[in-house]
Short mmCIF file of N, CA and C in Angstrom, two decimals:
data_model
loop_
_atom_site.label_atom_id
_atom_site.label_comp_id
_atom_site.label_asym_id
_atom_site.label_seq_id
_atom_site.Cartn_x
_atom_site.Cartn_y
_atom_site.Cartn_z
N THR T 180 -16.25 20.86 24.50
CA THR T 180 -14.93 20.98 23.91
C THR T 180 -14.17 19.66 24.00
N ARG T 181 -14.22 19.01 25.16
CA ARG T 181 -13.53 17.72 25.32
C ARG T 181 -14.09 16.67 24.37
N LEU T 182 -15.40 16.71 24.19
CA LEU T 182 -16.03 15.76 23.28
C LEU T 182 -15.53 15.97 21.85
N LEU T 183 -15.38 17.21 21.43
CA LEU T 183 -14.87 17.50 20.09
C LEU T 183 -13.43 17.03 19.93
N VAL T 184 -12.61 17.23 20.95
CA VAL T 184 -11.22 16.78 20.90
C VAL T 184 -11.16 15.26 20.80
N LEU T 185 -11.97 14.56 21.60
CA LEU T 185 -12.00 13.11 21.55
C LEU T 185 -12.47 12.62 20.19
N LEU T 186 -13.49 13.25 19.65
CA LEU T 186 -13.99 12.88 18.33
C LEU T 186 -12.92 13.09 17.27
N PHE T 187 -12.19 14.21 17.34
CA PHE T 187 -11.11 14.49 16.40
C PHE T 187 -10.02 13.42 16.48
N ILE T 188 -9.64 13.02 17.68
CA ILE T 188 -8.60 12.00 17.86
C ILE T 188 -9.06 10.67 17.28
N LEU T 189 -10.29 10.28 17.54
CA LEU T 189 -10.80 9.02 17.00
C LEU T 189 -10.85 9.04 15.48
N LEU T 190 -11.34 10.12 14.90
CA LEU T 190 -11.41 10.21 13.44
C LEU T 190 -10.03 10.26 12.81
N THR T 191 -9.10 10.97 13.44
CA THR T 191 -7.74 11.04 12.92
C THR T 191 -7.10 9.66 12.93
N ASP T 192 -7.31 8.90 13.99
CA ASP T 192 -6.74 7.56 14.08
C ASP T 192 -7.30 6.65 13.00
N MET T 193 -8.58 6.83 12.65
CA MET T 193 -9.17 6.02 11.60
C MET T 193 -8.55 6.35 10.24
N TRP T 194 -8.20 7.61 10.03
CA TRP T 194 -7.68 8.03 8.73
C TRP T 194 -6.17 7.91 8.65
N VAL T 195 -5.46 8.15 9.76
CA VAL T 195 -4.00 8.19 9.73
C VAL T 195 -3.45 7.27 10.80
N GLY T 196 -3.41 5.98 10.56
CA GLY T 196 -2.82 5.05 11.50
C GLY T 196 -1.31 5.03 11.31
N THR T 197 -0.65 4.21 12.08
CA THR T 197 0.79 4.05 11.93
C THR T 197 1.06 3.26 10.66
N PRO T 198 1.94 3.74 9.79
CA PRO T 198 2.18 3.02 8.53
C PRO T 198 2.91 1.70 8.77
N THR T 199 2.56 0.70 7.98
CA THR T 199 3.27 -0.57 7.99
C THR T 199 4.56 -0.36 7.22
N LYS T 200 5.69 -0.85 7.76
CA LYS T 200 6.97 -0.69 7.07
C LYS T 200 7.31 -1.96 6.29
N ILE T 201 7.71 -1.76 5.05
CA ILE T 201 8.12 -2.86 4.18
C ILE T 201 9.50 -2.52 3.65
N ARG T 202 10.37 -3.53 3.61
CA ARG T 202 11.73 -3.34 3.08
C ARG T 202 11.89 -4.13 1.80
N GLY T 203 12.62 -3.55 0.89
CA GLY T 203 12.93 -4.21 -0.37
C GLY T 203 14.32 -3.82 -0.82
N SER T 204 14.75 -4.37 -1.95
CA SER T 204 16.06 -4.01 -2.49
C SER T 204 15.90 -3.57 -3.94
N GLU T 205 16.84 -2.73 -4.39
CA GLU T 205 16.77 -2.26 -5.77
C GLU T 205 16.78 -3.44 -6.72
N GLU T 206 15.97 -3.35 -7.75
CA GLU T 206 15.77 -4.37 -8.77
C GLU T 206 15.00 -5.58 -8.26
N GLY T 207 14.63 -5.59 -6.98
CA GLY T 207 13.84 -6.67 -6.41
C GLY T 207 12.35 -6.37 -6.52
N SER T 208 11.57 -7.06 -5.70
CA SER T 208 10.13 -6.83 -5.70
C SER T 208 9.60 -6.92 -4.27
N VAL T 209 8.45 -6.33 -4.04
CA VAL T 209 7.77 -6.39 -2.75
C VAL T 209 6.28 -6.61 -2.99
N SER T 210 5.61 -7.10 -1.96
CA SER T 210 4.16 -7.24 -2.00
C SER T 210 3.56 -6.40 -0.89
N ILE T 211 2.50 -5.69 -1.20
CA ILE T 211 1.80 -4.86 -0.24
C ILE T 211 0.40 -5.43 -0.06
N ASP T 212 0.09 -5.85 1.17
CA ASP T 212 -1.23 -6.40 1.49
C ASP T 212 -2.13 -5.31 2.04
N CYS T 213 -3.34 -5.25 1.51
CA CYS T 213 -4.33 -4.27 1.96
C CYS T 213 -5.54 -4.99 2.53
N PRO T 214 -6.14 -4.43 3.59
CA PRO T 214 -7.34 -5.05 4.15
C PRO T 214 -8.44 -5.12 3.11
N TYR T 215 -9.23 -6.16 3.19
CA TYR T 215 -10.23 -6.39 2.17
C TYR T 215 -11.54 -5.64 2.44
N GLU T 216 -12.07 -5.07 1.40
CA GLU T 216 -13.41 -4.49 1.41
C GLU T 216 -14.05 -4.90 0.09
N SER T 217 -15.37 -5.00 0.08
CA SER T 217 -16.05 -5.49 -1.12
C SER T 217 -16.05 -4.49 -2.28
N ASP T 218 -15.81 -3.22 -2.00
CA ASP T 218 -15.76 -2.21 -3.06
C ASP T 218 -14.45 -2.32 -3.84
N ASP T 219 -14.36 -1.59 -4.97
CA ASP T 219 -13.12 -1.57 -5.74
C ASP T 219 -12.00 -0.99 -4.89
N LYS T 220 -10.82 -1.59 -5.01
CA LYS T 220 -9.66 -1.18 -4.22
C LYS T 220 -8.56 -0.71 -5.16
N TYR T 221 -7.61 0.05 -4.60
CA TYR T 221 -6.49 0.51 -5.42
C TYR T 221 -5.31 0.85 -4.52
N LEU T 222 -4.14 0.95 -5.14
CA LEU T 222 -2.92 1.36 -4.45
C LEU T 222 -2.52 2.70 -5.04
N CYS T 223 -2.22 3.67 -4.17
CA CYS T 223 -1.85 4.99 -4.67
C CYS T 223 -0.67 5.56 -3.89
N ARG T 224 -0.10 6.63 -4.42
CA ARG T 224 0.99 7.37 -3.78
C ARG T 224 0.60 8.83 -3.67
N SER T 225 1.47 9.60 -3.06
CA SER T 225 1.24 11.04 -2.91
C SER T 225 0.01 11.26 -2.06
N ASP T 226 -0.82 12.23 -2.41
CA ASP T 226 -2.00 12.50 -1.59
C ASP T 226 -3.25 11.77 -2.08
N CYS T 227 -3.12 11.01 -3.15
CA CYS T 227 -4.21 10.16 -3.68
C CYS T 227 -5.45 10.96 -4.08
N ARG T 228 -5.29 12.20 -4.42
CA ARG T 228 -6.45 13.02 -4.78
C ARG T 228 -6.72 13.06 -6.27
N GLN T 229 -5.76 12.62 -7.07
CA GLN T 229 -5.92 12.66 -8.52
C GLN T 229 -5.80 11.25 -9.08
N ASP T 230 -6.40 11.02 -10.22
CA ASP T 230 -6.29 9.71 -10.86
C ASP T 230 -4.84 9.34 -11.15
N ALA T 231 -4.00 10.34 -11.40
CA ALA T 231 -2.59 10.09 -11.69
C ALA T 231 -1.86 9.49 -10.49
N ASP T 232 -2.38 9.68 -9.27
CA ASP T 232 -1.76 9.13 -8.06
C ASP T 232 -2.04 7.64 -7.91
N VAL T 233 -3.07 7.12 -8.60
CA VAL T 233 -3.45 5.71 -8.51
C VAL T 233 -2.50 4.89 -9.37
N LEU T 234 -1.83 3.92 -8.75
CA LEU T 234 -0.86 3.08 -9.46
C LEU T 234 -1.52 1.90 -10.13
N VAL T 235 -2.45 1.25 -9.44
CA VAL T 235 -3.14 0.08 -9.98
C VAL T 235 -4.44 -0.12 -9.21
N ARG T 236 -5.44 -0.68 -9.88
CA ARG T 236 -6.75 -0.94 -9.27
C ARG T 236 -7.01 -2.44 -9.19
N SER T 237 -7.93 -2.82 -8.32
CA SER T 237 -8.28 -4.24 -8.16
C SER T 237 -8.92 -4.81 -9.42
N THR T 238 -9.40 -3.96 -10.30
CA THR T 238 -10.00 -4.41 -11.55
C THR T 238 -8.94 -4.73 -12.61
N GLU T 239 -7.66 -4.45 -12.31
CA GLU T 239 -6.56 -4.72 -13.23
C GLU T 239 -5.67 -5.81 -12.62
N THR T 240 -5.30 -6.81 -13.40
CA THR T 240 -4.39 -7.83 -12.86
C THR T 240 -2.94 -7.40 -13.00
N THR T 241 -2.61 -6.69 -14.06
CA THR T 241 -1.26 -6.14 -14.21
C THR T 241 -1.35 -4.75 -14.85
N LYS T 242 -0.39 -3.92 -14.45
CA LYS T 242 -0.27 -2.59 -15.04
C LYS T 242 1.19 -2.20 -14.88
N GLY T 243 1.96 -2.35 -15.94
CA GLY T 243 3.39 -2.05 -15.88
C GLY T 243 4.10 -2.95 -14.87
N ARG T 244 4.76 -2.34 -13.88
CA ARG T 244 5.50 -3.10 -12.86
C ARG T 244 4.62 -3.56 -11.71
N TYR T 245 3.32 -3.29 -11.79
CA TYR T 245 2.38 -3.61 -10.70
C TYR T 245 1.49 -4.78 -11.10
N SER T 246 1.30 -5.71 -10.19
CA SER T 246 0.35 -6.80 -10.41
C SER T 246 -0.48 -6.98 -9.15
N THR T 247 -1.72 -7.42 -9.32
CA THR T 247 -2.63 -7.51 -8.18
C THR T 247 -3.24 -8.90 -8.05
N ILE T 248 -3.59 -9.23 -6.81
CA ILE T 248 -4.37 -10.43 -6.51
C ILE T 248 -5.44 -9.98 -5.52
N ASP T 249 -6.69 -10.21 -5.86
CA ASP T 249 -7.81 -9.87 -4.98
C ASP T 249 -8.35 -11.17 -4.41
N ASP T 250 -7.84 -11.58 -3.25
CA ASP T 250 -8.20 -12.86 -2.63
C ASP T 250 -9.46 -12.68 -1.78
N LYS T 251 -10.59 -13.07 -2.34
CA LYS T 251 -11.87 -12.87 -1.66
C LYS T 251 -12.05 -13.81 -0.47
N LYS T 252 -11.42 -14.99 -0.52
CA LYS T 252 -11.53 -15.91 0.62
C LYS T 252 -10.76 -15.39 1.83
N LYS T 253 -9.53 -14.95 1.60
CA LYS T 253 -8.69 -14.43 2.69
C LYS T 253 -8.98 -12.96 2.99
N ARG T 254 -9.74 -12.32 2.09
CA ARG T 254 -10.11 -10.91 2.24
C ARG T 254 -8.88 -10.00 2.28
N ILE T 255 -7.96 -10.26 1.33
CA ILE T 255 -6.75 -9.45 1.21
C ILE T 255 -6.55 -9.06 -0.25
N PHE T 256 -6.30 -7.79 -0.48
CA PHE T 256 -5.95 -7.27 -1.80
C PHE T 256 -4.45 -7.03 -1.79
N THR T 257 -3.72 -7.78 -2.62
CA THR T 257 -2.26 -7.71 -2.64
C THR T 257 -1.78 -7.09 -3.94
N THR T 258 -0.85 -6.14 -3.82
CA THR T 258 -0.21 -5.54 -4.98
C THR T 258 1.28 -5.84 -4.92
N ALA T 259 1.82 -6.41 -5.98
CA ALA T 259 3.26 -6.65 -6.08
C ALA T 259 3.86 -5.57 -6.97
N ILE T 260 5.01 -5.05 -6.53
CA ILE T 260 5.75 -4.06 -7.32
C ILE T 260 7.08 -4.71 -7.68
N SER T 261 7.39 -4.79 -8.96
CA SER T 261 8.63 -5.43 -9.40
C SER T 261 9.64 -4.40 -9.88
N ASN T 262 10.89 -4.86 -10.04
CA ASN T 262 11.97 -4.01 -10.55
C ASN T 262 12.06 -2.69 -9.79
N LEU T 263 12.17 -2.79 -8.46
CA LEU T 263 12.20 -1.60 -7.60
C LEU T 263 13.40 -0.71 -7.87
N SER T 264 13.18 0.59 -7.73
CA SER T 264 14.28 1.56 -7.81
C SER T 264 14.12 2.55 -6.66
N SER T 265 15.12 3.39 -6.47
CA SER T 265 15.10 4.34 -5.35
C SER T 265 13.88 5.27 -5.39
N LYS T 266 13.37 5.54 -6.58
CA LYS T 266 12.20 6.43 -6.66
C LYS T 266 10.92 5.77 -6.14
N ASP T 267 10.97 4.45 -5.89
CA ASP T 267 9.81 3.76 -5.34
C ASP T 267 9.70 3.91 -3.82
N GLU T 268 10.78 4.38 -3.18
CA GLU T 268 10.73 4.56 -1.73
C GLU T 268 9.68 5.59 -1.37
N GLY T 269 9.05 5.40 -0.23
CA GLY T 269 8.08 6.38 0.24
C GLY T 269 6.81 5.74 0.74
N ARG T 270 5.77 6.55 0.80
CA ARG T 270 4.50 6.11 1.38
C ARG T 270 3.49 5.76 0.29
N TYR T 271 2.78 4.70 0.57
CA TYR T 271 1.71 4.21 -0.29
C TYR T 271 0.44 4.10 0.55
N TRP T 272 -0.69 4.20 -0.12
CA TRP T 272 -1.98 4.08 0.56
C TRP T 272 -2.82 3.02 -0.12
N CYS T 273 -3.49 2.22 0.68
CA CYS T 273 -4.50 1.31 0.17
C CYS T 273 -5.80 2.10 0.12
N GLY T 274 -6.39 2.23 -1.03
CA GLY T 274 -7.62 3.00 -1.17
C GLY T 274 -8.80 2.12 -1.49
N VAL T 275 -9.97 2.56 -1.06
CA VAL T 275 -11.22 1.86 -1.34
C VAL T 275 -12.19 2.88 -1.93
N THR T 276 -12.74 2.57 -3.10
CA THR T 276 -13.68 3.47 -3.76
C THR T 276 -15.01 3.46 -3.02
N LYS T 277 -15.42 4.64 -2.58
CA LYS T 277 -16.70 4.80 -1.86
C LYS T 277 -17.47 5.96 -2.48
N THR T 278 -18.77 5.93 -2.36
CA THR T 278 -19.59 7.05 -2.82
C THR T 278 -19.31 8.24 -1.91
N GLY T 279 -19.05 9.38 -2.51
CA GLY T 279 -18.73 10.57 -1.72
C GLY T 279 -17.24 10.72 -1.55
N PHE T 280 -16.68 10.07 -0.52
CA PHE T 280 -15.24 10.14 -0.25
C PHE T 280 -14.67 8.74 -0.21
N ASP T 281 -13.53 8.55 -0.88
CA ASP T 281 -12.85 7.26 -0.80
C ASP T 281 -12.29 7.06 0.59
N LYS T 282 -12.02 5.81 0.92
CA LYS T 282 -11.51 5.45 2.24
C LYS T 282 -10.08 4.96 2.09
N TYR T 283 -9.22 5.24 3.08
CA TYR T 283 -7.82 4.82 3.05
C TYR T 283 -7.51 4.06 4.34
N PRO T 284 -7.85 2.75 4.37
CA PRO T 284 -7.73 1.99 5.62
C PRO T 284 -6.30 1.70 6.07
N SER T 285 -5.33 1.77 5.18
CA SER T 285 -3.96 1.50 5.64
C SER T 285 -2.93 2.24 4.82
N GLU T 286 -1.80 2.48 5.47
CA GLU T 286 -0.68 3.20 4.87
C GLU T 286 0.55 2.31 4.98
N VAL T 287 1.37 2.31 3.94
CA VAL T 287 2.58 1.50 3.90
C VAL T 287 3.77 2.40 3.59
N SER T 288 4.85 2.19 4.31
CA SER T 288 6.09 2.93 4.07
C SER T 288 7.11 1.94 3.49
N LEU T 289 7.57 2.20 2.27
CA LEU T 289 8.51 1.31 1.59
C LEU T 289 9.92 1.89 1.69
N GLU T 290 10.84 1.09 2.22
CA GLU T 290 12.25 1.47 2.31
C GLU T 290 13.06 0.48 1.48
N LEU T 291 14.07 0.99 0.77
CA LEU T 291 14.93 0.12 -0.04
C LEU T 291 16.33 0.09 0.53
N SER T 292 16.95 -1.07 0.43
CA SER T 292 18.35 -1.19 0.83
C SER T 292 19.19 -1.30 -0.43
N VAL T 293 20.43 -0.89 -0.33
CA VAL T 293 21.34 -0.96 -1.48
C VAL T 293 21.85 -2.39 -1.58
N GLY T 294 21.89 -2.93 -2.78
CA GLY T 294 22.37 -4.29 -2.97
C GLY T 294 21.26 -5.29 -2.73
N LYS T 295 21.63 -6.55 -2.68
CA LYS T 295 20.67 -7.63 -2.51
C LYS T 295 20.42 -7.91 -1.03
N ILE T 296 19.20 -8.30 -0.71
CA ILE T 296 18.87 -8.68 0.66
C ILE T 296 19.29 -10.14 0.86
N LEU T 297 19.95 -10.42 1.98
CA LEU T 297 20.37 -11.78 2.29
C LEU T 297 19.42 -12.38 3.30
N ASP T 298 19.14 -13.69 3.16
CA ASP T 298 18.31 -14.33 4.16
C ASP T 298 19.15 -14.64 5.39
N ASN T 299 18.55 -15.24 6.41
CA ASN T 299 19.27 -15.44 7.68
C ASN T 299 20.40 -16.47 7.58
N ARG T 300 20.56 -17.15 6.46
CA ARG T 300 21.67 -18.08 6.27
C ARG T 300 22.75 -17.49 5.38
N GLY T 301 22.62 -16.21 5.03
CA GLY T 301 23.62 -15.55 4.21
C GLY T 301 23.47 -15.80 2.72
N LYS T 302 22.37 -16.46 2.32
CA LYS T 302 22.13 -16.69 0.90
C LYS T 302 21.29 -15.56 0.34
N GLN T 303 21.49 -15.29 -0.94
CA GLN T 303 20.76 -14.20 -1.58
C GLN T 303 19.29 -14.55 -1.67
N GLY T 304 18.43 -13.64 -1.19
CA GLY T 304 16.98 -13.82 -1.26
C GLY T 304 16.41 -13.12 -2.47
N ARG T 305 15.14 -13.33 -2.69
CA ARG T 305 14.46 -12.67 -3.81
C ARG T 305 13.75 -11.45 -3.36
#
């Protein structure tokens, strides 16, 4: 029984880690970095079980407000989201296409602030 509990905890941690928090402002943009894997990658919302939940794939450079960079040297898949609105707040998942079951190595929580974000010198940032 203890072995099963330990196995469950380890598997749960692999699937559901602590989400990375990202802050943005309305009408601004953010970048979401995902760990690199050689398979096709994508960014999704909701439970990521349907194709409609996928926002953009690594095979696409732009799709609406989403743009991607697949940096093979740095091993980072980056998705930029532009023209943010309040409906963009929430959780996102970095997905990796695998045979059988896709993998979700990281989770991101996006929070938006009202108005423009100021840098540490009080100047308006992007």
